[in-house]
PDB file of C-alpha atoms and ligand atoms in Angstrom:
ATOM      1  CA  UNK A 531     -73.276  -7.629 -68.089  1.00 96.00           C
ATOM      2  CA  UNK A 532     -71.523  -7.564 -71.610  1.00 98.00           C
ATOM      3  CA  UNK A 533     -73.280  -8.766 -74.450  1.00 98.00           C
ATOM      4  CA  UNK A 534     -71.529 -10.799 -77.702  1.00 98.00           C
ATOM      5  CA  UNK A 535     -73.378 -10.674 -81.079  1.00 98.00           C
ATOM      6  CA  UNK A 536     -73.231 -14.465 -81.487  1.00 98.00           C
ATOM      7  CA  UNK A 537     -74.392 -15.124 -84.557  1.00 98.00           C
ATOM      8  CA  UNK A 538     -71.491 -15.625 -86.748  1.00 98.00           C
ATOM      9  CA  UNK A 539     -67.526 -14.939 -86.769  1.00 96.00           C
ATOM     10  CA  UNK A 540     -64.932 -14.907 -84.001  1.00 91.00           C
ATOM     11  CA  UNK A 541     -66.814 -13.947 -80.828  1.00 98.00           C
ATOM     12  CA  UNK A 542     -65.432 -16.434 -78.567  1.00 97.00           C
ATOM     13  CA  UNK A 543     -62.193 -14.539 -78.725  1.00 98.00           C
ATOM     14  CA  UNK A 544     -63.774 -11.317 -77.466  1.00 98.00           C
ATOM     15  CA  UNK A 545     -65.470 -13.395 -75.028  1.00 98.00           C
ATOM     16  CA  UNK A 546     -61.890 -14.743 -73.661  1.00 98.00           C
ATOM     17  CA  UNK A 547     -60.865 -10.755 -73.344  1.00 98.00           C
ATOM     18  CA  UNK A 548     -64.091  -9.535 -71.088  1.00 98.00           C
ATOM     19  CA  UNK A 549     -63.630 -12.881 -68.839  1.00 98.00           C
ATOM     20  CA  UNK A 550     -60.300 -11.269 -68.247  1.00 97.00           C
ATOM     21  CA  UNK A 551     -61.461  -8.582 -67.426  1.00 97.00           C
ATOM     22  CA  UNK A 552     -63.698  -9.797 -65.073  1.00 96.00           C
ATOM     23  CA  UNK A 553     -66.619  -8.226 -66.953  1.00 97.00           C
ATOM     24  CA  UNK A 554     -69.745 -10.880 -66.851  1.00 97.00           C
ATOM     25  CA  UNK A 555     -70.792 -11.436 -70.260  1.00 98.00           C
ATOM     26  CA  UNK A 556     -73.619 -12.906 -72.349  1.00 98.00           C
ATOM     27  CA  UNK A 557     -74.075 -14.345 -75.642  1.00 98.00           C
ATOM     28  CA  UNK A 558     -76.864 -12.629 -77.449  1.00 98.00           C
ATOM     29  CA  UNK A 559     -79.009 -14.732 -80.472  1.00 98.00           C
ATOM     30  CA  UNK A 560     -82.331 -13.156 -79.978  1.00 98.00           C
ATOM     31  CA  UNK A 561     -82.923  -9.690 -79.865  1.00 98.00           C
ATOM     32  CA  UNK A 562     -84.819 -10.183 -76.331  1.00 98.00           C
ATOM     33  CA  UNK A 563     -81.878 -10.677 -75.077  1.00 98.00           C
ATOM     34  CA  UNK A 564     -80.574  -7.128 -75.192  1.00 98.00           C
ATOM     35  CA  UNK A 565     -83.058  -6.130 -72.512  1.00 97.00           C
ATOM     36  CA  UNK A 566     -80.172  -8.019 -69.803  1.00 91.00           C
ATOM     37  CA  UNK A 567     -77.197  -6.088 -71.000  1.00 97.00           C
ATOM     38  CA  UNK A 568     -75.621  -2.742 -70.040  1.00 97.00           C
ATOM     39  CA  UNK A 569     -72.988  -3.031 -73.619  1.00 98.00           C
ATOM     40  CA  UNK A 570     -73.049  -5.055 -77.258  1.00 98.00           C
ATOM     41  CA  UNK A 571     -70.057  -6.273 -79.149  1.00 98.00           C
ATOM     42  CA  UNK A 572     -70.671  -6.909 -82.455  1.00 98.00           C
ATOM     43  CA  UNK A 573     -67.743  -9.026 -83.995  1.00 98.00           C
ATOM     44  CA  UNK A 574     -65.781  -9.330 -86.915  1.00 98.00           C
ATOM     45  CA  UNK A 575     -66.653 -12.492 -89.298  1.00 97.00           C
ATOM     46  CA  UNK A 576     -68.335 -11.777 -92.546  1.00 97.00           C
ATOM     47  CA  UNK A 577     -70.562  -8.840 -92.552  1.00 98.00           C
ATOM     48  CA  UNK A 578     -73.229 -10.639 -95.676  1.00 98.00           C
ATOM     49  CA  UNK A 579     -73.843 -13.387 -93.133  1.00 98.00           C
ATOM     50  CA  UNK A 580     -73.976 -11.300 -90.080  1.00 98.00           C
ATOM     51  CA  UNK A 581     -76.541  -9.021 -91.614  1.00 98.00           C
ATOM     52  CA  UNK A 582     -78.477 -12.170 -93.717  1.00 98.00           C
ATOM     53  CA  UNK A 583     -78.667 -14.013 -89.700  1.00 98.00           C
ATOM     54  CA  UNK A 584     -79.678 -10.570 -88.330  1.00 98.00           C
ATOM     55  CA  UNK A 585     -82.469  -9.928 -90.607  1.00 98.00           C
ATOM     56  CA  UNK A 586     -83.455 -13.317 -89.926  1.00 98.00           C
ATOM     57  CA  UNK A 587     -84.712 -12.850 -86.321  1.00 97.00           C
ATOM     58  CA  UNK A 588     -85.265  -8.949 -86.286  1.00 98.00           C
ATOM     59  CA  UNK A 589     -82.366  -7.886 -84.926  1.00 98.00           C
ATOM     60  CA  UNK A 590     -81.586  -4.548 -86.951  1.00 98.00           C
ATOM     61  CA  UNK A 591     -84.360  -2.171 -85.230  1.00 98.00           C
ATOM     62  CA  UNK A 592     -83.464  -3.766 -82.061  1.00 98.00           C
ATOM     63  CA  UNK A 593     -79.809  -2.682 -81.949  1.00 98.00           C
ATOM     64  CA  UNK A 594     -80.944   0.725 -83.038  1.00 98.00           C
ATOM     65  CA  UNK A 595     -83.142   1.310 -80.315  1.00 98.00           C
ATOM     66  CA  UNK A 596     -80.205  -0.137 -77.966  1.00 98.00           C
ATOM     67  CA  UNK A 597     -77.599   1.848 -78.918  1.00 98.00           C
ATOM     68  CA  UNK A 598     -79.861   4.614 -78.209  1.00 97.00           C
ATOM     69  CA  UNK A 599     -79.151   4.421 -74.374  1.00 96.00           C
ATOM     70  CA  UNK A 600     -75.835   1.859 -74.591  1.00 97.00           C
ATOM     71  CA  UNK A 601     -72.440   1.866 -75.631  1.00 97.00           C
ATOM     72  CA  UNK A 602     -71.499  -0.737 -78.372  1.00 98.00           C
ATOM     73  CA  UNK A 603     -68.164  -1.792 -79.927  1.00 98.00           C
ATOM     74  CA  UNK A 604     -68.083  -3.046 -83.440  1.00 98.00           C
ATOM     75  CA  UNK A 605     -64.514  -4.457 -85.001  1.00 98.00           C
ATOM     76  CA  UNK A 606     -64.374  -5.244 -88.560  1.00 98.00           C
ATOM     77  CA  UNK A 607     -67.229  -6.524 -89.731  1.00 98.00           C
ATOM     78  CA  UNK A 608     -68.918  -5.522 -87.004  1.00 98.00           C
ATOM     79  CA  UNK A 609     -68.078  -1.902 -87.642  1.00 98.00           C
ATOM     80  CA  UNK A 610     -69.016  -2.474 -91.357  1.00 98.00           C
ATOM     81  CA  UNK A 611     -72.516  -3.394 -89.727  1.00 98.00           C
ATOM     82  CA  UNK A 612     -72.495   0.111 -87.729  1.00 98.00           C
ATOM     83  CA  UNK A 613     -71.882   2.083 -90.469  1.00 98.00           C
ATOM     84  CA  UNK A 614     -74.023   4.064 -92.252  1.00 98.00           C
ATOM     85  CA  UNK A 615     -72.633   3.580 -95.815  1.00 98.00           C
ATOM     86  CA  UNK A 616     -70.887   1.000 -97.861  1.00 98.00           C
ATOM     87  CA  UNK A 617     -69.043   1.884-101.074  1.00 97.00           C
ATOM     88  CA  UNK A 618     -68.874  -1.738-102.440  1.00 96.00           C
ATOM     89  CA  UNK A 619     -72.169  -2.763-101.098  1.00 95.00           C
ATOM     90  CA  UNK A 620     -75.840  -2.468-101.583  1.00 91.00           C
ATOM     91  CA  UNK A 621     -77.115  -5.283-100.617  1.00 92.00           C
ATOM     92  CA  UNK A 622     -76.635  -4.689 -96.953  1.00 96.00           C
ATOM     93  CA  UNK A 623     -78.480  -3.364 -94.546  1.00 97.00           C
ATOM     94  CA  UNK A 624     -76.199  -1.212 -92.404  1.00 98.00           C
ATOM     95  CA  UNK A 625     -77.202  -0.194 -88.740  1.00 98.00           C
ATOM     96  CA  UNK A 626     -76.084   3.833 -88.990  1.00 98.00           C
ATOM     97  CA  UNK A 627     -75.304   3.792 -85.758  1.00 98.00           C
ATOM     98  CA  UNK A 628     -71.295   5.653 -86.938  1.00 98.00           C
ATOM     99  CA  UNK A 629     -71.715   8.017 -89.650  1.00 98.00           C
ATOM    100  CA  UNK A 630     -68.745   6.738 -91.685  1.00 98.00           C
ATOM    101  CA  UNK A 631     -68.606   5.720 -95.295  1.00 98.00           C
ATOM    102  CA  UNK A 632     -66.836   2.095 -95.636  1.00 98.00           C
ATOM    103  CA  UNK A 633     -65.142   0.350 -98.327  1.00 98.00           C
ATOM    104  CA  UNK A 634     -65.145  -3.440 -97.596  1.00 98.00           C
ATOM    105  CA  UNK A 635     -61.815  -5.664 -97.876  1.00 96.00           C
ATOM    106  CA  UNK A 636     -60.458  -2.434 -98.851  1.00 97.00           C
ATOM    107  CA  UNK A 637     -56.731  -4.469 -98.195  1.00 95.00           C
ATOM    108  CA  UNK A 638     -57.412  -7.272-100.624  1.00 90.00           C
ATOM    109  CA  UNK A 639     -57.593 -10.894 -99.736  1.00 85.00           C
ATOM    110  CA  UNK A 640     -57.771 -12.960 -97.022  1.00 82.00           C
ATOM    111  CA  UNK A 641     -53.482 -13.670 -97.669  1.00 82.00           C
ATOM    112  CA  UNK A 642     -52.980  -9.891 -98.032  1.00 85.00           C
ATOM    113  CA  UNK A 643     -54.322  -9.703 -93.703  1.00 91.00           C
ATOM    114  CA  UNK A 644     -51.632  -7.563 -91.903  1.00 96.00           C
ATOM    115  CA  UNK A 645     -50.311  -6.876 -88.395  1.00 97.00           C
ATOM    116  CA  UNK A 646     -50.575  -2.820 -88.692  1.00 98.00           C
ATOM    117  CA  UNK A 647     -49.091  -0.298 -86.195  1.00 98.00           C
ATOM    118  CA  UNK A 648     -52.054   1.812 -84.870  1.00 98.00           C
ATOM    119  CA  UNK A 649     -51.596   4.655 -83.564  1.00 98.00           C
ATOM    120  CA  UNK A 650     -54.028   6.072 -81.221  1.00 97.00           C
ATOM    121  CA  UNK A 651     -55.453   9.064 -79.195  1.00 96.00           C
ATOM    122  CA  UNK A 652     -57.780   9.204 -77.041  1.00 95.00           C
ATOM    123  CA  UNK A 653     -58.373  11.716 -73.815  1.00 89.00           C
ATOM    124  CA  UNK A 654     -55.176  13.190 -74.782  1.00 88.00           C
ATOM    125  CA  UNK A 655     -53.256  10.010 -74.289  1.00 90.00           C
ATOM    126  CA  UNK A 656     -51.152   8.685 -77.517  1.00 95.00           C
ATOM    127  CA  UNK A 657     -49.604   5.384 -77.297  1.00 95.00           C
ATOM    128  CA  UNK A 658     -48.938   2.601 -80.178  1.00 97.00           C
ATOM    129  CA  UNK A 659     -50.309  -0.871 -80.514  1.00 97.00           C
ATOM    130  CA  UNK A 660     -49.439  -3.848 -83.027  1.00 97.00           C
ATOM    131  CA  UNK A 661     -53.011  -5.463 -84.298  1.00 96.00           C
ATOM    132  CA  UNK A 662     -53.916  -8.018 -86.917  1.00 97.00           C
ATOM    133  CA  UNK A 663     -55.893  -6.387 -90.139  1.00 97.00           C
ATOM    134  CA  UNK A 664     -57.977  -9.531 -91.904  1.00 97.00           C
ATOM    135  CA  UNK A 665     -59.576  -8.809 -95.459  1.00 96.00           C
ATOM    136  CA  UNK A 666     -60.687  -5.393 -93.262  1.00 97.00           C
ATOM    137  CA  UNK A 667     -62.683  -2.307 -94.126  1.00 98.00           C
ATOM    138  CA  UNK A 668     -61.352   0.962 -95.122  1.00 98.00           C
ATOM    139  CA  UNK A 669     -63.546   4.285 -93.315  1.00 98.00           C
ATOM    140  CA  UNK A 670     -63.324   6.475 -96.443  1.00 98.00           C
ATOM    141  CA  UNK A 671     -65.514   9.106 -95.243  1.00 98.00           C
ATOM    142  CA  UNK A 672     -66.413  10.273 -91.570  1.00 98.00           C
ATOM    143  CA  UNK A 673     -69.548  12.975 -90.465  1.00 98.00           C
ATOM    144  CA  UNK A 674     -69.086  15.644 -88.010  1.00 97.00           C
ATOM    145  CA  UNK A 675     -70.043  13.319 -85.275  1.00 96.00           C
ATOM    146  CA  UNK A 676     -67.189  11.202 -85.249  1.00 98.00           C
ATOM    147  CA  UNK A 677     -64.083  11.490 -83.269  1.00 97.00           C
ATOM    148  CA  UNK A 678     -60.979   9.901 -84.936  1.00 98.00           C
ATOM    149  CA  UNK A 679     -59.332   7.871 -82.382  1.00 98.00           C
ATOM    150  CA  UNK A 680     -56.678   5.843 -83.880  1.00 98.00           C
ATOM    151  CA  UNK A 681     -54.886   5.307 -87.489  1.00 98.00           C
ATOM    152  CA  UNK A 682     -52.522   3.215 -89.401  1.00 98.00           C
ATOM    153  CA  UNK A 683     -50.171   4.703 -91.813  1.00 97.00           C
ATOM    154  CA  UNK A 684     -52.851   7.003 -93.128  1.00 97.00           C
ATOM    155  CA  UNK A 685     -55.847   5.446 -92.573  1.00 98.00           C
ATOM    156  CA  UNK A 686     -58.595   6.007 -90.404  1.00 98.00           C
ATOM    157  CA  UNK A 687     -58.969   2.601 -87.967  1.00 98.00           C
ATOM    158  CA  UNK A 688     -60.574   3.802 -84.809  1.00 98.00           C
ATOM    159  CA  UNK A 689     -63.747   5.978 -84.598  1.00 98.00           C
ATOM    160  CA  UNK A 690     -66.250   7.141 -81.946  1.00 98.00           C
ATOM    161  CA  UNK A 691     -69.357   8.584 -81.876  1.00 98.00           C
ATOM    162  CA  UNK A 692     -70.043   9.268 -78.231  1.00 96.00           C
ATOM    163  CA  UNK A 693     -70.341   6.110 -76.571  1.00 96.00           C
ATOM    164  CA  UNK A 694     -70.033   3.728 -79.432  1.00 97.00           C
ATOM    165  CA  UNK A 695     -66.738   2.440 -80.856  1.00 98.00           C
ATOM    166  CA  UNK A 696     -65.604   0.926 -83.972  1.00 98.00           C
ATOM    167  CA  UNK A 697     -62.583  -0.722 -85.332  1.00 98.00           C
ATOM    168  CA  UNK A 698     -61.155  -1.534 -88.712  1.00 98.00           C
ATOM    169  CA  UNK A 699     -59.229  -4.581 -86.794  1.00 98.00           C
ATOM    170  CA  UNK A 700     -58.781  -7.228 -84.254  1.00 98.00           C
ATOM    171  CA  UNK A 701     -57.902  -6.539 -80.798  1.00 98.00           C
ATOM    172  CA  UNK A 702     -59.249  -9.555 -79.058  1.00 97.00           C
ATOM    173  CA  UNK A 703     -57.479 -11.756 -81.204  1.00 96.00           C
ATOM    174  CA  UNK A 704     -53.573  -9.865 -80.059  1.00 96.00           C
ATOM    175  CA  UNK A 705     -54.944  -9.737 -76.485  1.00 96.00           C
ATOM    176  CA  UNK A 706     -55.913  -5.950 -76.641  1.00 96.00           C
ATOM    177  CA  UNK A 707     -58.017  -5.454 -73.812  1.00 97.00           C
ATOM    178  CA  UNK A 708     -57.558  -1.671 -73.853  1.00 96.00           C
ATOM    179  CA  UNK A 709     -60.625  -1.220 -75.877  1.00 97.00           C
ATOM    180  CA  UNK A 710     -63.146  -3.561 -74.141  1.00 97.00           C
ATOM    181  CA  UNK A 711     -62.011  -1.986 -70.761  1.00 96.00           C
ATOM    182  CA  UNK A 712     -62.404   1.818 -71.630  1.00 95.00           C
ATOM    183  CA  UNK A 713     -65.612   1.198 -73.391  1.00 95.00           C
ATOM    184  CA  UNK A 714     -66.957  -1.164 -70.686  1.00 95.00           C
ATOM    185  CA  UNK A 715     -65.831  -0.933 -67.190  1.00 89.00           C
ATOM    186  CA  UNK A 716     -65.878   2.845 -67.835  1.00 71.00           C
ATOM    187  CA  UNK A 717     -69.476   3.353 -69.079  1.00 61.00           C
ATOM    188  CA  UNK A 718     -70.262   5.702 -66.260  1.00 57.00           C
ATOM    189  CA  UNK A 719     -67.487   7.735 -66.878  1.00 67.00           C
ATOM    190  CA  UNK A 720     -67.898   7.580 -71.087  1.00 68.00           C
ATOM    191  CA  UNK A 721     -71.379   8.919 -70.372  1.00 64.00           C
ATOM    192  CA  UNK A 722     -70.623  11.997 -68.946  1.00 66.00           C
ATOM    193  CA  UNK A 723     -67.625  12.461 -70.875  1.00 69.00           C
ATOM    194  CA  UNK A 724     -70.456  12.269 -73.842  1.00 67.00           C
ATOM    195  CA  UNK A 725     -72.873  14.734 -72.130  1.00 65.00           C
ATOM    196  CA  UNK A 726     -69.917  16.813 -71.310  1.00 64.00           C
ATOM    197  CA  UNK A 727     -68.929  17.231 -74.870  1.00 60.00           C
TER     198      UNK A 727
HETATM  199  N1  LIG B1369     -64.226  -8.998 -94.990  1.00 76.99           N
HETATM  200  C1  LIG B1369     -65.253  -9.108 -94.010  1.00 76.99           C
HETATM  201  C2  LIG B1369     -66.520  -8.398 -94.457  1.00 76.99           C
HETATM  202  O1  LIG B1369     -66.494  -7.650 -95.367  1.00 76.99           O
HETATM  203  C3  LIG B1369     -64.798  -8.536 -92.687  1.00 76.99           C
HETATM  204  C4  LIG B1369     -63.618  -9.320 -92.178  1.00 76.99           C
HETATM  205  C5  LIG B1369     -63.510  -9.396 -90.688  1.00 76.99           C
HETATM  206  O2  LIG B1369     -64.439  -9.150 -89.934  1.00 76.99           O
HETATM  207  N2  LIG B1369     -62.354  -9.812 -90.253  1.00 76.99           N
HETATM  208  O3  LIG B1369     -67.529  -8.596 -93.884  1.00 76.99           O
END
């Protein structure tokens, strides 16, 4: 069972992807609710409300603790939560969870959102997908525990840290289930691959 961060922002859309997948999922709104799930999404929305709402009912030391032992998948500003610096922001309380450095709507405004060509790598596999960027982050910095796993143009949109995941973009909202699926219905697997390395 697959939990959604449903606090705030476009979870339902994720939600649509992992009930094609046929992966059971759960919305989580109290932070005794991790104790049910093997996996967190945190979505994209706006990362000030997010955080405000998470503060709100104790959820930041919770997630830490989780992602401890479980894989979770931020996109947008759900990564921007994960991340363990923001350039243009001090006012939030970030999870550190990826050791990246983050600039928020790095792009501009809401009208300058993009589809971007990503380009990405992963277990020695390259392939190209077409994915909407709206008022995203830039990853401006990344520590020595991060993997680079995708990019647009120049920029840095895909990172891991063992079994966590996050992305500058949208993939549930272009139907990209690649992400959801490798992270999810591969846990086992992205365990030892994590051990392993
Ligand atoms: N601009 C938002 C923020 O800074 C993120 C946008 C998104 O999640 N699509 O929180």
């Amino acid at each position: 069972m697959i939990g959604i961060l449903a606090l705030q922002g476009n979870y339902q859309a994720h939600i649509k992807i992992l009930i094609g997948l046929k992966i059971p999922v759960k919305e989580i709104r109290y932070p005794d609710q991790l104790i049910d799930i093997d996996g967190l999404i945190i979505p994209g929305g706006e990362s000030t409300t997010i955080n405000d709402l998470m503060k709100r009912v104790g959820f930041h030391d919770e997630i830490k603790d989780f992602s401890l032992k479980k894989p979770i998948l931020g996109t947008c500003a759900g990564l921007i939560m994960m991340s363990s610096l923001i350039r243009n922001d001090n006012q939030l309380s970030t999870l550190g969870i990826l050791d990246i450095e983050v600039c928020r709507n790095a792009y501009g405004r809401q009208a300058d959102s993009f589809i971007g060509n990503v380009n990405i790598n992963i277990n020695e596999q390259a392939f190209k997908i077409k994915a909407p960027f709206i008022r995203a982050p830039k990853i401006i910095s990344v520590g020595k525990s991060i993997d680079v796993i995708a990019k647009c143009n120049s920029d840095i949109v895909v990172v891991r840290s063992g079994i966590h995941f996050g992305l500058t973009f949208h993939p549930e909202l272009s139907d990209i289930a690649f992400f959801h699926n490798y992270i999810f219905t591969k846990k086992n697997e992205l365990m030892k691959e994590n051990n392993a390395a």
